[in-house]
XYZ file of C-alpha atoms in Angstrom:
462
model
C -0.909 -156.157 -43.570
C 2.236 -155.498 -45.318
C 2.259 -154.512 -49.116
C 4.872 -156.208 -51.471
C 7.954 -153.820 -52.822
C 5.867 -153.669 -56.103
C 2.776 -152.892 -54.578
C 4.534 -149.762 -52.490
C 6.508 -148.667 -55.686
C 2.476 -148.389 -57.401
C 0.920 -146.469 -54.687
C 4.089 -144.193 -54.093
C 3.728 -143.229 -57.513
C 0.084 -142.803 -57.670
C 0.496 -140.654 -54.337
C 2.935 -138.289 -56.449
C 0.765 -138.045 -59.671
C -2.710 -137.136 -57.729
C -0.300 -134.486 -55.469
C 1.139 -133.041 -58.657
C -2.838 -132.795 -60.161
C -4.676 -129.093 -60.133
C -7.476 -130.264 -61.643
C -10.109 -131.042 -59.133
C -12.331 -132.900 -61.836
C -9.407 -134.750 -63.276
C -8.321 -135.273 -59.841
C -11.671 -137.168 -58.953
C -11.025 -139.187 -62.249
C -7.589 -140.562 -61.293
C -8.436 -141.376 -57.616
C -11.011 -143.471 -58.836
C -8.977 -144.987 -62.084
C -6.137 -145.814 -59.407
C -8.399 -147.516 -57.357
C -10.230 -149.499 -59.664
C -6.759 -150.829 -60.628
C -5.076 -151.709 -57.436
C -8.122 -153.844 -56.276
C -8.805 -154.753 -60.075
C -12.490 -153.411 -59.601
C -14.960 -153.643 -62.319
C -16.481 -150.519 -61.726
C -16.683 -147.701 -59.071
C -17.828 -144.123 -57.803
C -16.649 -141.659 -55.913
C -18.849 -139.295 -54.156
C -18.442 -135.666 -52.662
C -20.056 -134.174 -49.195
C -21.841 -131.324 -49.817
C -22.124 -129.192 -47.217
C -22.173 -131.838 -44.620
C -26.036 -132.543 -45.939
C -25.809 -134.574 -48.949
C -23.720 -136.995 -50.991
C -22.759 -135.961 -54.609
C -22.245 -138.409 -57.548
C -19.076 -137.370 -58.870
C -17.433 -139.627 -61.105
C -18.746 -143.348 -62.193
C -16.747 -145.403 -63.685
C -18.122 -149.464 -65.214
C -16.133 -151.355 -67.550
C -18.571 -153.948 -67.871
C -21.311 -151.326 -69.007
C -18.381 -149.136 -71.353
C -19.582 -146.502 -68.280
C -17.412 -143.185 -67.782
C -19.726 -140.507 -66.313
C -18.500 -137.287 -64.712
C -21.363 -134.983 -65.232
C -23.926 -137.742 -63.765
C -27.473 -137.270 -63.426
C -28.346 -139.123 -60.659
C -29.956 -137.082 -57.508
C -27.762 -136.357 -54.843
C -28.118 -138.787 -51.455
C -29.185 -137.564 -48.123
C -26.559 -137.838 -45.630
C -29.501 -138.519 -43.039
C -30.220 -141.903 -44.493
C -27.878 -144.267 -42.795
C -29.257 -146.987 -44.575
C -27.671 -146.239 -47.478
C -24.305 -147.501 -47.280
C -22.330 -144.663 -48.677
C -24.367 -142.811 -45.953
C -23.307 -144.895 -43.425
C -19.702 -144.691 -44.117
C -19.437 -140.958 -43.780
C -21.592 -140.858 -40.452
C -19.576 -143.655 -38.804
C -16.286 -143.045 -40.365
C -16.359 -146.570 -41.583
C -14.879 -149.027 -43.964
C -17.414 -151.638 -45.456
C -17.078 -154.413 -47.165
C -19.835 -156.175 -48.550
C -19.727 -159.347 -49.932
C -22.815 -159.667 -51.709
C -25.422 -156.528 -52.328
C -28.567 -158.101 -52.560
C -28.210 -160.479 -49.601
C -27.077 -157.738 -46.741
C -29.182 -156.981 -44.508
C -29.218 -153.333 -42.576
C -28.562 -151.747 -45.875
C -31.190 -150.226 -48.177
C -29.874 -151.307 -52.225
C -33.566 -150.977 -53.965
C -31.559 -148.299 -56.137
C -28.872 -150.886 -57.023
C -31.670 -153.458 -58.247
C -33.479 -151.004 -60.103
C -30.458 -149.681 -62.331
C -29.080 -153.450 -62.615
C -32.516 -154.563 -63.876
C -32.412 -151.426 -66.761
C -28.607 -151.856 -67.704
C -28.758 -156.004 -66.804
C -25.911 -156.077 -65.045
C -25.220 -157.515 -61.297
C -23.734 -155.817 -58.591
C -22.244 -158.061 -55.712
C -19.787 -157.074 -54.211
C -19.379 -153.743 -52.944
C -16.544 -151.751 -50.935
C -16.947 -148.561 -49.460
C -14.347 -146.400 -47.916
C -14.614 -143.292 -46.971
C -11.549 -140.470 -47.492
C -11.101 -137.501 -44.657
C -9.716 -134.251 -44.395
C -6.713 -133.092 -41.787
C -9.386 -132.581 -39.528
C -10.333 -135.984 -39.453
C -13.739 -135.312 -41.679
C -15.018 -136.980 -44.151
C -15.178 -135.251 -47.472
C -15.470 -137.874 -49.943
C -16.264 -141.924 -50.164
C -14.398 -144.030 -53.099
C -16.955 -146.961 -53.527
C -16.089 -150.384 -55.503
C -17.675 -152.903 -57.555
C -17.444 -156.127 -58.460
C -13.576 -157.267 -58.234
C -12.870 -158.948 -61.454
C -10.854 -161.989 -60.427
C -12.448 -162.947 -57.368
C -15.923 -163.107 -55.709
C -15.650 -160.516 -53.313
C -12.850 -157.982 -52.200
C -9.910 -159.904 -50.375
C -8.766 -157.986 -47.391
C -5.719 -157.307 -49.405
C -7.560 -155.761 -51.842
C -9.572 -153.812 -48.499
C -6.018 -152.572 -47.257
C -4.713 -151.188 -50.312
C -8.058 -149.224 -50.483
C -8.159 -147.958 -47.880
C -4.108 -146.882 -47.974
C -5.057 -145.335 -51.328
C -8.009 -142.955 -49.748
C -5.894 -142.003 -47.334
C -3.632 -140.494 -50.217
C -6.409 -139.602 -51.893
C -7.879 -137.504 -48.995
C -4.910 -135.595 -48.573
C -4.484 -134.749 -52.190
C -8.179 -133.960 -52.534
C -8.048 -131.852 -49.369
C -5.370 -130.072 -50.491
C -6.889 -129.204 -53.737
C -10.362 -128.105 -52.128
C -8.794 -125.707 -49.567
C -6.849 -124.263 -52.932
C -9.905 -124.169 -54.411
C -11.510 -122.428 -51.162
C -9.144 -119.915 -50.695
C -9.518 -119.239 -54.165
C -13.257 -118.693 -54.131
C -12.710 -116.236 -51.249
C -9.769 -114.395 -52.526
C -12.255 -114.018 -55.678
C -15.284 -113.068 -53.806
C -13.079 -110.384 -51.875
C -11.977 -108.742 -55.308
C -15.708 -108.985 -56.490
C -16.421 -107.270 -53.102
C -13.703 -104.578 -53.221
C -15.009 -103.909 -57.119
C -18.392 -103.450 -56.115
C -17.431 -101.098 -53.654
C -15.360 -98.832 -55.928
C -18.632 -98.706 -58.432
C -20.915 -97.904 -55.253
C -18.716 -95.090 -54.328
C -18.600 -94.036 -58.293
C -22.523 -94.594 -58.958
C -22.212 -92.123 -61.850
C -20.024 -94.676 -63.598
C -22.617 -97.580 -63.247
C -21.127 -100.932 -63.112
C -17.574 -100.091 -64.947
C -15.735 -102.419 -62.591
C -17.541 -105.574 -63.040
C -18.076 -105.202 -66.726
C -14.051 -104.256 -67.980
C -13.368 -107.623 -66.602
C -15.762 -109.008 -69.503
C -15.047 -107.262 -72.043
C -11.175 -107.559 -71.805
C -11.630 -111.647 -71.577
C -13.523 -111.363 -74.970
C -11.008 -109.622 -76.474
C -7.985 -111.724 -74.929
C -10.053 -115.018 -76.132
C -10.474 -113.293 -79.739
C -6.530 -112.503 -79.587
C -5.980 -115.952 -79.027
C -2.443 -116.132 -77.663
C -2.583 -116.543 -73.770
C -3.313 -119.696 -71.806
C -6.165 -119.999 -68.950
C -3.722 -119.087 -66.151
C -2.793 -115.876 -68.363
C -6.658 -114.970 -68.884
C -7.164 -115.639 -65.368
C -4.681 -112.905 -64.609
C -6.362 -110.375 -66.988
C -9.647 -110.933 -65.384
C -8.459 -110.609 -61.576
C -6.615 -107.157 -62.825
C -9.415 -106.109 -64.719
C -11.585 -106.512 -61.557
C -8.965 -104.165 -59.640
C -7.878 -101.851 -61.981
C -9.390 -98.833 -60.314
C -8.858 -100.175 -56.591
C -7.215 -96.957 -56.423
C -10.290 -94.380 -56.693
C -10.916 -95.948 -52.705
C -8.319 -92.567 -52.366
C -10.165 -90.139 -54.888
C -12.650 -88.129 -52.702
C -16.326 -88.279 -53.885
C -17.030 -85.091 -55.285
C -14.448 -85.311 -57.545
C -15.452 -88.157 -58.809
C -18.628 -87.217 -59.121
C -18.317 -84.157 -60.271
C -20.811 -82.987 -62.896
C -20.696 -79.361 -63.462
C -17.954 -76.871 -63.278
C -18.596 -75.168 -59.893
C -19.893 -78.983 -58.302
C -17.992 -79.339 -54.962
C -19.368 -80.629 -51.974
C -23.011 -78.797 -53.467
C -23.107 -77.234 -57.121
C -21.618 -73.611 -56.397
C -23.971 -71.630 -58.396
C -26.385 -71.387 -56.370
C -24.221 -69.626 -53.599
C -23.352 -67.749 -56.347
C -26.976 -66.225 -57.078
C -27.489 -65.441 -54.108
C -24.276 -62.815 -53.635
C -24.860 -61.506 -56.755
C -28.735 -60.786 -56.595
C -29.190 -57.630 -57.405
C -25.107 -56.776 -58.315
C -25.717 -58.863 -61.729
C -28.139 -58.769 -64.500
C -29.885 -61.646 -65.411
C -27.991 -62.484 -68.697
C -25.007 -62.875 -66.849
C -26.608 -64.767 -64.203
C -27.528 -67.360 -67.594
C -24.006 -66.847 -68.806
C -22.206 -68.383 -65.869
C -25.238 -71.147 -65.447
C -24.116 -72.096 -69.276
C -20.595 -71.822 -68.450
C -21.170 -74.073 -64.988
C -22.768 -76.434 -67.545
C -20.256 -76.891 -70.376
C -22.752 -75.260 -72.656
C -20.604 -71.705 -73.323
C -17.456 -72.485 -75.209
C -14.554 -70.778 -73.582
C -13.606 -67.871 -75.933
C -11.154 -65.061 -75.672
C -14.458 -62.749 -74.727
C -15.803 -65.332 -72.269
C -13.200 -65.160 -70.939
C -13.197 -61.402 -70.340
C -16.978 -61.558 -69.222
C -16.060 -64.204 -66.134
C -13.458 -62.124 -65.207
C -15.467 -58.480 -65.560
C -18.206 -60.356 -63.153
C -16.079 -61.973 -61.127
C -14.524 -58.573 -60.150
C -17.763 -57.041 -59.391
C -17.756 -56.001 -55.884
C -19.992 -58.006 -53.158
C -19.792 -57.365 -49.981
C -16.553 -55.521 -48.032
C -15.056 -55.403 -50.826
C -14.922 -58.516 -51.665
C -15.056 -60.164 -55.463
C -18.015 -61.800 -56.231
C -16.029 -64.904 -57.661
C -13.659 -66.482 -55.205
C -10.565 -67.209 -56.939
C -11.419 -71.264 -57.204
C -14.720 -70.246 -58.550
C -13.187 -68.349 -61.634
C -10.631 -70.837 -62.063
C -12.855 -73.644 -62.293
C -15.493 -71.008 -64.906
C -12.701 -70.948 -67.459
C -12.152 -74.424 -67.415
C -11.302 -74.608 -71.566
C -12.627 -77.961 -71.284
C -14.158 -80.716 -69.288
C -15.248 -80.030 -66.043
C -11.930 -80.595 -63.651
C -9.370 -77.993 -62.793
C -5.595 -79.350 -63.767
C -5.325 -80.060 -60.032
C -8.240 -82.050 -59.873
C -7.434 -83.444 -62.951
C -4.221 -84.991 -61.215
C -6.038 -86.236 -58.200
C -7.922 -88.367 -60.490
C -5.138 -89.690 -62.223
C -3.442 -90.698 -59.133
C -5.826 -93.311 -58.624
C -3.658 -95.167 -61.327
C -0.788 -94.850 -59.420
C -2.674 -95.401 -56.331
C -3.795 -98.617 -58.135
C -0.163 -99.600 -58.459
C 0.951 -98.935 -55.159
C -2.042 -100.701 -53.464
C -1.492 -103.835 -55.739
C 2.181 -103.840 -55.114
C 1.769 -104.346 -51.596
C 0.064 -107.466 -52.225
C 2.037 -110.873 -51.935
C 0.228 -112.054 -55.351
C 1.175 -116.122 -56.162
C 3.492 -116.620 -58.629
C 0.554 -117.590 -61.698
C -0.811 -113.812 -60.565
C 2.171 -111.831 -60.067
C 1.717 -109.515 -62.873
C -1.661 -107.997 -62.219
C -0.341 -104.551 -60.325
C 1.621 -103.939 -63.886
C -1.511 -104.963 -65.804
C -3.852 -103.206 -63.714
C -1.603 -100.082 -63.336
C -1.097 -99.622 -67.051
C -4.936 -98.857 -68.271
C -4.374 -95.291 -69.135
C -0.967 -95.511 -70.282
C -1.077 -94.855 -74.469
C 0.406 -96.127 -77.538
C 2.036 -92.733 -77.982
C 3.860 -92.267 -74.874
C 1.289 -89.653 -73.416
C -0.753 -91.328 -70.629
C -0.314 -92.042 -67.039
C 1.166 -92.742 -64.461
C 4.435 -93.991 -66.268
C 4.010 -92.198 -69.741
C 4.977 -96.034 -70.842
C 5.764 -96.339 -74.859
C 3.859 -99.089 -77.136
C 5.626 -102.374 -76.528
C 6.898 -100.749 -73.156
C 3.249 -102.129 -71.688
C 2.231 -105.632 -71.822
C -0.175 -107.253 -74.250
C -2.331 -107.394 -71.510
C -2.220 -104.044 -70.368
C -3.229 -102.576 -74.131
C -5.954 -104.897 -74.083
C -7.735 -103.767 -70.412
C -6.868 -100.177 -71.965
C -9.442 -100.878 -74.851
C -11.608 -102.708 -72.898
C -11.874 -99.906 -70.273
C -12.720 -97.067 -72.873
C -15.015 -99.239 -74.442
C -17.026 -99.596 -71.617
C -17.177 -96.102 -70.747
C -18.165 -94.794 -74.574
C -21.254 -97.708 -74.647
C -21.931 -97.551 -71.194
C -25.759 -97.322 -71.552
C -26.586 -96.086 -67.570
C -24.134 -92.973 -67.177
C -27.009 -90.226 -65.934
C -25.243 -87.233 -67.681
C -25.008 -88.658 -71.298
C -27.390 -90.573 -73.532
C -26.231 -94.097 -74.742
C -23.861 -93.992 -77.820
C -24.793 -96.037 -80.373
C -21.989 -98.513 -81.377
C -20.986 -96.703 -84.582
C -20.279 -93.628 -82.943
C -18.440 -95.073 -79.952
C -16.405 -97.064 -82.747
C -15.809 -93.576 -84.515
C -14.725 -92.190 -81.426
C -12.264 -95.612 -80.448
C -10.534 -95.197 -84.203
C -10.111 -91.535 -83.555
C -8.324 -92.505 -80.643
C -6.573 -95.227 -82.471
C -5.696 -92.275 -85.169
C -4.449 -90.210 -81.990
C -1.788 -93.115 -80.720
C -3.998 -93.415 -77.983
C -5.055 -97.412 -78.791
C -3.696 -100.187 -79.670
C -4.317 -100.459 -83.718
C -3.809 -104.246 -83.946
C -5.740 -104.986 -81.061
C -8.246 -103.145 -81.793
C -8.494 -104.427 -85.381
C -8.987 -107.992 -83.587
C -11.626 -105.856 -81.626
C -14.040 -105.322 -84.493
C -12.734 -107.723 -86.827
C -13.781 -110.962 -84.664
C -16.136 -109.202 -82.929
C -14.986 -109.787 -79.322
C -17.377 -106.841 -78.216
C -20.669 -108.707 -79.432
C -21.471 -111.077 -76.915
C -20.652 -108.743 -74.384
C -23.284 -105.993 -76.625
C -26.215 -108.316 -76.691
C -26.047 -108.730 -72.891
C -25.583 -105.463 -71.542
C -26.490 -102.982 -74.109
C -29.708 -101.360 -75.171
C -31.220 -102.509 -78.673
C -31.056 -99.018 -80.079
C -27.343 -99.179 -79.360
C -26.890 -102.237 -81.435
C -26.444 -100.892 -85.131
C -23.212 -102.380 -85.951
C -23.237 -106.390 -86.257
């Protein structure tokens, strides 16, 4: 059948607006709106496959009953009952067109009846067709009621249905393997971030829980649009991709002389006998972080370390010392640097990446956690403004995370007030972002976030 110029010019430019549409719920809307007026339908619903098992009510449209569902609660249909029409037309690949509902026979409509005697309406005519993939699979069926003009569909009316699905189909396929690829592309990130917090189980679960936190306080900010957020989140989830570089025991590493095993011991046992057992306690305290570095401990390491063991050789090996007079913390500077490279490791790893356009910032974003206000962080020693919005905000969200983290094994949880006291210090050090953090505590961003994964006794600031 051949379509007047008028009729073409309609579905050309339906065919353009539902390839031009993102939305896969909006989508579903228009398909069905479009529909409804080419064959001048009363009503209609369009129906998903789910997992080639059951059929989904998606959208359902009556303008009879004022009718515009798409949340519907209806129970989905089994795929297995081809007496069901809608059924039918996905297992046979079939158009139908039935002219009256009640009088067919081979087709099961007690449903129909029942919600036409509740609502008191009567449906009659009925056209089912069913949309398909670029496999050739059906993946959705477009069903009509009730032609307003007419007793039952006109095979005019059939054609230009069935022309429209096939539009449909493509735009809806097209949209689900989008939607597909992103699910997987999501569930890999998910994947890789679990993976970095396995390897780090010290830190808990800092990589899913950044992402979180950094949304809040983007939403509280209020400036960026859905795409923009989405960004933030897939950067927060890979913002220390890097660390797959950083060798374990760094990362782990709890005590001064912790390598491979904790030092100390190794150290006992050459000195047994050649030291007393205050020293001994001295260097357990110092392996600890529990002896402050002074001038005199620092003369005490070095008087033991001296001490002869065995051919003449010191007791402390020359890492050992180094990493005893550690002023502060428990990594040497060169360790230090190794874990600061994950950043840049980050970077480089992201980089390679052939992000889409709507995610093409999220190496910068990601890269630029422990950069500071002040010019002093890493990898880029970036200025202020120099980083993005974006950027300052995963900063906060990442510190945050660490200071209230309530399951690090070698600290007890900080109650809010002092990991706020320690966040404005850092603020007060140019370390922060003042204005962002301001919206931080302000609007609360960090409360929802609190109530879910922090302990009640951490929970004294509203």
């Amino acid at each position: 059948m051949e379509f007047n110029r008028e009729i073409l010019q309609q579905l050309n430019q339906i065919g353009i607006a539902l390839s031009k549409e993102r939305r896969l719920p909006v989508l579903l809307e228009k398909i069905l709106e479009s529909a409804k007026e080419l064959t001048e339908a009363d009503g209609g619903t369009i129906y998903s496959v789910v997992e080639g098992k059951e059929l989904h009510f998606e959208v359902v449209i009556s303008d009879s009953l004022c009718l515009h569902l798409t949340e519907t609660p209806f129970p989905n249909l089994p795929l297995s009952n081809d007496n069901l029409m809608v059924a039918y037309a996905v297992n046979h690949k079939k158009t139908l067109n039935i002219k009256d509902a009640y009088e067919e026979e081979g087709f099961d409509f007690s449903g129909t009846r029942a919600i036409d005697e509740k609502s008191g309406y009567r449906t009659k005519a009925v056209l089912t067709v069913p949309m398909m993939d670029h496999e050739g699979e059906v993946i959705a069926v477009l069903q009509l009621i009730n032609p307003k003009n007419t007793p039952h569909f006109s095979e005019e009316a059939v054609e230009l249905a069935k022309s429209l699905a096939s539009q449909a189909g493509v735009a809806l396929n097209n949209q689900l393997l989008i939607e597909n690829l992103r699910t997987l592309f999501e569930s890999l990130i998910r994947v890789i971030a679990e993976a970095i917090d396995e390897k780090s189980p010290s830190t808990g679960n800092h990589g899913k829980r950044v992402p979180t936190i950094a949304k809040l306080l983007a939403e509280a900010v209020g400036e960026f649009t859905s795409e923009q957020l989405y960004e933030l989140e897939i950067a927060a989830l890979l913002h220390d991709c890097g660390k797959i570089t950083t060798p374990v025991h760094i990362i782990e590493k709890k005590k001064k002389l912790e390598g491979l095993c904790d030092r100390i011991e190794l150290i006992e046992a050459r000195g047994r006998g050649l030291i007393s057992g205050d020293d001994l306690e001295f260097l357990r305290r110092c392996n600890e972080m529990k002896e402050p570095i002074t001038e005199e401990a620092v003369e005490r390491i070095k008087r033991i370390g001296a001490l002869e063991w065995k051919e003449g050789k010191p007791l402390l090996t020359q890492d050992e010392q180094e990493n005893l007079l550690i002023p502060k913390g428990n990594l040497t500077e060169k360790e230090r640097k190794i874990i600061e490279n994950h950043v840049l490791m980050t970077y480089r790893m992201l980089s390679q990446l052939p992000f889409p356009k709507e995610l093409s910032k999220v190496p910068e974003i990601a890269a630029s956690h422990h950069e500071r206000m002040d010019g002093k962080g890493y990898p880029r020693g970036l200025m202020g403004d120099e980083m993005s919005s974006r950027a300052r905000i995963l900063a906060i969200a990442d510190v945050f995370e660490s200071l209230s983290a309530p399951d690090r094994p070698y600290r007890k949880p900080a109650p809010l007030s002092e990991v706020f006291k320690m966040m404005q210090e850092m603020v007060d050090e140019g370390h922060l972002d003042p204005n962002l953090f301001d919206v931080f505590l302000k609007k609360k961003a960090y409360l929802p976030y609190a109530t879910r994964y922090l302990m009640p006794e951490q929970l004294d600031v509203d």
